[in-house]
PDB file of C-alpha atoms in Angstrom:
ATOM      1  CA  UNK S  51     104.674 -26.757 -12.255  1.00 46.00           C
ATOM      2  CA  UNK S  52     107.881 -27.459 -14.241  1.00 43.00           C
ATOM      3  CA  UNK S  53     105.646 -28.360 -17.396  1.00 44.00           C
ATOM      4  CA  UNK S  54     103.952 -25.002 -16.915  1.00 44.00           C
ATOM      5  CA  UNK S  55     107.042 -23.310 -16.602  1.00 43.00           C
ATOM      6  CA  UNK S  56     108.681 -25.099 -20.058  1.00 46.00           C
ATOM      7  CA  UNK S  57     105.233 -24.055 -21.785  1.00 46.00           C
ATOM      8  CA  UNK S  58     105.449 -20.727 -20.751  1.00 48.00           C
ATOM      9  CA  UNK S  59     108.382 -20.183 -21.974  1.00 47.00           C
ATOM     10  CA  UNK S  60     108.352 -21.567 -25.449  1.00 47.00           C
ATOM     11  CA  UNK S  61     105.547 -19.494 -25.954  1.00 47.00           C
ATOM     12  CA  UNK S  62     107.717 -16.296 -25.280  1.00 43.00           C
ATOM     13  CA  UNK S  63     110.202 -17.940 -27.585  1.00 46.00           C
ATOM     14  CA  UNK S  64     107.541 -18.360 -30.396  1.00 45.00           C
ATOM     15  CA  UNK S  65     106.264 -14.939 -29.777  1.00 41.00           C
ATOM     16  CA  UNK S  66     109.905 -13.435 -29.702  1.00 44.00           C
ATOM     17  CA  UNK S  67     110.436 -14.593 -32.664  1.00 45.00           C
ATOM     18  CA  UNK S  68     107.775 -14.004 -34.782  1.00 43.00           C
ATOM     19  CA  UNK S  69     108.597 -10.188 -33.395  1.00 39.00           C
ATOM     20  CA  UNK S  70     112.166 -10.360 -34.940  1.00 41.00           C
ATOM     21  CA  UNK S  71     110.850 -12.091 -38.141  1.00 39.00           C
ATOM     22  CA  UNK S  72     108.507  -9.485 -38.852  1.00 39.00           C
ATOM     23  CA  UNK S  73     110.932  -6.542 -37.429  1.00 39.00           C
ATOM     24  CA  UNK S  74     113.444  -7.824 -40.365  1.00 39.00           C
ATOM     25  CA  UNK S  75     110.830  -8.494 -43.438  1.00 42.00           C
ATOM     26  CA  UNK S  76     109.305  -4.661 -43.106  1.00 46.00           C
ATOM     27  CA  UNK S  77     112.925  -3.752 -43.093  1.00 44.00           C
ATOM     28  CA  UNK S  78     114.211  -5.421 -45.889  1.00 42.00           C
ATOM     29  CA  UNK S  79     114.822  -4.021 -49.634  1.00 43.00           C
ATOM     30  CA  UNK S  80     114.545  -5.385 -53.134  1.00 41.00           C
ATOM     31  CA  UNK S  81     118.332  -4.846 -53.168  1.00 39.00           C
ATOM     32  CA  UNK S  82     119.263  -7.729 -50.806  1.00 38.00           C
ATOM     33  CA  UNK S  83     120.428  -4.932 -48.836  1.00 37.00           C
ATOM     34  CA  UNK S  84     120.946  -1.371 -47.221  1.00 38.00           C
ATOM     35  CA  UNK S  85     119.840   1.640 -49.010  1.00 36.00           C
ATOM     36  CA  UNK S  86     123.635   2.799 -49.424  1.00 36.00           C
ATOM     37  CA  UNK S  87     123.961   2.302 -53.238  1.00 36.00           C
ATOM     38  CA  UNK S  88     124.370   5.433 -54.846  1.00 34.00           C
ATOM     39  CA  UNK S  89     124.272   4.151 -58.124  1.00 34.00           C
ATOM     40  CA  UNK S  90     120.569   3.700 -58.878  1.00 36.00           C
ATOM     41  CA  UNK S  91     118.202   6.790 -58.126  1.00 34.00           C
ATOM     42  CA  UNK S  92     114.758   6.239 -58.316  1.00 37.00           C
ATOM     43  CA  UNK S  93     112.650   8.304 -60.905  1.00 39.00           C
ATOM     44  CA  UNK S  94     110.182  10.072 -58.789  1.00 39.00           C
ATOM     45  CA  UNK S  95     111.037  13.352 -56.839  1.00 35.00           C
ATOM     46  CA  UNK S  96     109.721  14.651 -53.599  1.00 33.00           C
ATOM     47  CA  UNK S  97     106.099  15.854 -54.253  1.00 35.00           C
ATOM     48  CA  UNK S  98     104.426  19.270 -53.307  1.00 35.00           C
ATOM     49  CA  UNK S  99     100.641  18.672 -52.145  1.00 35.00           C
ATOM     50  CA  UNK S 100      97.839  19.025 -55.017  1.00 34.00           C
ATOM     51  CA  UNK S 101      95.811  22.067 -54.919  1.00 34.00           C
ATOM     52  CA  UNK S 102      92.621  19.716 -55.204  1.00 35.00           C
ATOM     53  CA  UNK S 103      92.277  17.245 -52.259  1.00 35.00           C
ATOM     54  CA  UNK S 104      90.574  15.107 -54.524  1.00 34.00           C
ATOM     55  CA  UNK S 105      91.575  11.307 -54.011  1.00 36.00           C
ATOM     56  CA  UNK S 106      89.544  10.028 -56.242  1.00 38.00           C
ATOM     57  CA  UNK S 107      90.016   6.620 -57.908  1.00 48.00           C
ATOM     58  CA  UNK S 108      90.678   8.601 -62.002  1.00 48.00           C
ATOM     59  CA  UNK S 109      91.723  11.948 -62.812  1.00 44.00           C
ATOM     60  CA  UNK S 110      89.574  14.260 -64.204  1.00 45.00           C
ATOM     61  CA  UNK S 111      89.792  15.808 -67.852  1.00 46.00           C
ATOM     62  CA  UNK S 112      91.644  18.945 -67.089  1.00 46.00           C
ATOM     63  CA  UNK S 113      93.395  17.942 -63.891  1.00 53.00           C
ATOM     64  CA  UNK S 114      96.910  17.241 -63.763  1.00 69.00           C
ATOM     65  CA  UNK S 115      97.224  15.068 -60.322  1.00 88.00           C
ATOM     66  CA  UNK S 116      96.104  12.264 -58.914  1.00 96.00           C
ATOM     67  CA  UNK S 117      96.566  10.357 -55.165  1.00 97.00           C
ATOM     68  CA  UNK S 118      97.299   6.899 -53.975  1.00 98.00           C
ATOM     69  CA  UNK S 119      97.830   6.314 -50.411  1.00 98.00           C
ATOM     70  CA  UNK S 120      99.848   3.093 -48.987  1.00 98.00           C
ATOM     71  CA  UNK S 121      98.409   2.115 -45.831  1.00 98.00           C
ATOM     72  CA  UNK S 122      97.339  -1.205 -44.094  1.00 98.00           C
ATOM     73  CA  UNK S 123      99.644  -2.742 -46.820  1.00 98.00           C
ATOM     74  CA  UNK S 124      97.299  -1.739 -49.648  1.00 98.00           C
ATOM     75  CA  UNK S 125      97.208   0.744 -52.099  1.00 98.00           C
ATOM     76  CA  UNK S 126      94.157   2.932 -52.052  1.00 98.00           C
ATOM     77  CA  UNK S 127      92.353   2.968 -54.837  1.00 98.00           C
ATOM     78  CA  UNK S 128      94.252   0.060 -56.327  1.00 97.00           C
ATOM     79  CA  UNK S 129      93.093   0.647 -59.493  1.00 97.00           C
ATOM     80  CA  UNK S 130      93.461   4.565 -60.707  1.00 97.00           C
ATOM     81  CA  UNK S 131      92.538   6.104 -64.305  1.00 97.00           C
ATOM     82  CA  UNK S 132      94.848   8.994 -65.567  1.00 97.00           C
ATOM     83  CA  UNK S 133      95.372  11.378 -68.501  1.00 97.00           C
ATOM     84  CA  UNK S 134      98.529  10.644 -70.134  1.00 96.00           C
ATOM     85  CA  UNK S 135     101.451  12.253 -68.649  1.00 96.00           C
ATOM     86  CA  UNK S 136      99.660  13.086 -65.144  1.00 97.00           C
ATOM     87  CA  UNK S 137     101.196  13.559 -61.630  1.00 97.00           C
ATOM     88  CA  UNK S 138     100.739  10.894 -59.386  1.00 98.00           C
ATOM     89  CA  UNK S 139     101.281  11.525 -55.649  1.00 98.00           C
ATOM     90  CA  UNK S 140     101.970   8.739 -53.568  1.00 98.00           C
ATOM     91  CA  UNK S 141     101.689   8.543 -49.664  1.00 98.00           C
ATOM     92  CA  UNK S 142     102.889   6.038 -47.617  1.00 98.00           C
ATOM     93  CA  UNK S 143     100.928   6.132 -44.359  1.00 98.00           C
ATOM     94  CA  UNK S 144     101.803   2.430 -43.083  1.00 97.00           C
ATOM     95  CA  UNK S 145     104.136   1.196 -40.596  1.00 96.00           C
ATOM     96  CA  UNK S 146     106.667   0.256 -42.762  1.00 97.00           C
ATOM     97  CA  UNK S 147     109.013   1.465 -46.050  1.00 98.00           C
ATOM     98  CA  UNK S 148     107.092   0.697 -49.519  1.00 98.00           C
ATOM     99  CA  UNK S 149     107.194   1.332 -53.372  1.00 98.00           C
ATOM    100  CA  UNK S 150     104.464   1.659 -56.133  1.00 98.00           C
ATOM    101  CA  UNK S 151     106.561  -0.214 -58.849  1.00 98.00           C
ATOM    102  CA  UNK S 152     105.079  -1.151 -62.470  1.00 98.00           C
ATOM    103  CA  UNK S 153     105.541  -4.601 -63.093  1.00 96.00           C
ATOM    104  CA  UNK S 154     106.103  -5.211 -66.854  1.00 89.00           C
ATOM    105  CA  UNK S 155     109.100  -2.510 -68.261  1.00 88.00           C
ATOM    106  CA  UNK S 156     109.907   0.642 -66.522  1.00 93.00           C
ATOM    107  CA  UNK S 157     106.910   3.001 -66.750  1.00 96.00           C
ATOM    108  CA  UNK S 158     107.308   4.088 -63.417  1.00 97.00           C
ATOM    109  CA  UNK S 159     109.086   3.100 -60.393  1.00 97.00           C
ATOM    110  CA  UNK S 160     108.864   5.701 -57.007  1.00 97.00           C
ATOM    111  CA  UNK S 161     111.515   3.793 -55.404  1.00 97.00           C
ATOM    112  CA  UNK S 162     111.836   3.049 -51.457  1.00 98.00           C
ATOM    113  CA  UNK S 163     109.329   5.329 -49.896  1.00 98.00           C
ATOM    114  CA  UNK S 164     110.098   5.650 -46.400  1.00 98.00           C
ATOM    115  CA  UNK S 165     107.076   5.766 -43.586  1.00 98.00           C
ATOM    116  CA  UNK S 166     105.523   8.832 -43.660  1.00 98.00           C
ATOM    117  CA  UNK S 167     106.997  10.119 -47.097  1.00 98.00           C
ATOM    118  CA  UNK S 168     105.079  11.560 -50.132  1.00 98.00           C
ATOM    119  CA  UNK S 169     106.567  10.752 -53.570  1.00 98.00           C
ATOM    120  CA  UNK S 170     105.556  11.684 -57.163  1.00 97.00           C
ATOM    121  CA  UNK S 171     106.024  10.391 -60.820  1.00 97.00           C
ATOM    122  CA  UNK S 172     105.110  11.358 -63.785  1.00 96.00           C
ATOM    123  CA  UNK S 173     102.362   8.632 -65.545  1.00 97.00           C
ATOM    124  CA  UNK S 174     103.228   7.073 -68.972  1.00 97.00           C
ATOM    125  CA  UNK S 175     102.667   8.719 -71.829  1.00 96.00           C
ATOM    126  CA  UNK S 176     101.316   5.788 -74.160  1.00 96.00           C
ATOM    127  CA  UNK S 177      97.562   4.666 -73.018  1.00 96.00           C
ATOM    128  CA  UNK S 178      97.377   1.089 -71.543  1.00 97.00           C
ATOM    129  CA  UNK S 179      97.160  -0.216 -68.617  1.00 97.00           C
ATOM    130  CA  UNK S 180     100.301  -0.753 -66.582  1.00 98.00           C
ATOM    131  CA  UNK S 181      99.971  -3.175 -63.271  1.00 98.00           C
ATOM    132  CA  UNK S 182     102.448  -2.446 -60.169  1.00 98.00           C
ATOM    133  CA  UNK S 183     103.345  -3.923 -57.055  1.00 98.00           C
ATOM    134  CA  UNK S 184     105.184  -2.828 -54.075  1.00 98.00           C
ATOM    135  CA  UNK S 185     108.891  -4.460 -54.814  1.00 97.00           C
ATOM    136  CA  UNK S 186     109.470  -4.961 -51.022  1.00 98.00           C
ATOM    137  CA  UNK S 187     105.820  -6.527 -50.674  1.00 98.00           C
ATOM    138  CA  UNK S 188     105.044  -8.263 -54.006  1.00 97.00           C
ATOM    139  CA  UNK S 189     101.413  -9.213 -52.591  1.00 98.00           C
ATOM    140  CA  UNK S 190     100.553  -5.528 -52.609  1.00 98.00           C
ATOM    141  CA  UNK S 191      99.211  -4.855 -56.094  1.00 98.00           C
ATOM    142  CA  UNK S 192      97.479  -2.655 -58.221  1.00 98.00           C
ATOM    143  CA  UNK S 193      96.735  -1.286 -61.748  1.00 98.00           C
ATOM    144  CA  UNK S 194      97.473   2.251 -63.052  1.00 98.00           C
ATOM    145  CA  UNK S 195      95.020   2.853 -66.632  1.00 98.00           C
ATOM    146  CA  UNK S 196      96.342   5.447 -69.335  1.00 97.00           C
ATOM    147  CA  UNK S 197      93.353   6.635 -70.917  1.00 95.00           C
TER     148      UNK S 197
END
């Protein structure tokens, strides 16, 4: 009985903190840090909704917007094709704070998008393709095309 009891308890410990682990890795920033410094304001602006509902992976000749949603730690698509210059709305709909950063330069950068929050930036105006990540998550990736 006194082995059970040291098991089950360990197991609570394990579980407890795996809890707090995760609790403080959502929570963290790039900055090492609160979200108090004034000094660096991110380049994207609140967004109004599109007119089109499309969320389709590349914009269309002729449309100027285009959607990425964060959710389930992913962006979705991953990969998007846009007219030079286009709006891109970003949504996060996960559990936790995320950005849609570009990885090489600064193309773009949406900044700490807290759950729930809809951002937009403007796309580059030179074609290439430009890869991002999520700054607080580094594993969530993607690709934004300039055609």
């Amino acid at each position: 009985m006194l082995l059970s009891l040291h098991t089950g308890r360990a197991r609570f410990a394990a579980v407890a903190s795996a809890v707090c682990l995760t609790a403080l890795v959502g929570c963290s920033d790039s900055n090492g840090g609160g979200s108090g410094d004034s000094s660096s304001t991110p380049a994207a602006t609140t967004a109004v909704p599109s007119p089109s509902g499309s969320s389709s992976s590349s914009a269309q000749p002729g449309k100027t917007a285009a959607k990425v949603v964060i959710k389930n730690f992913k962006f979705k698509p991953s990969t998007l094709s846009v007219a030079p210059g286009t709006k891109v709305t970003v949504t996060n709909s996960d559990t936790t704070t995320h950005t849609m950063t570009a990885t090489k330069g600064k193309a773009f950068n949406t900044g700490d998008i807290a759950v729930g929050k809809t951002v937009t930036f403007t796309a580059p105006s030179k074609a290439g393709a430009y890869p991002f990540d999520c700054t607080i998550h580094p594993f969530m990736t993607g690709t934004l095309t300039v055609k």
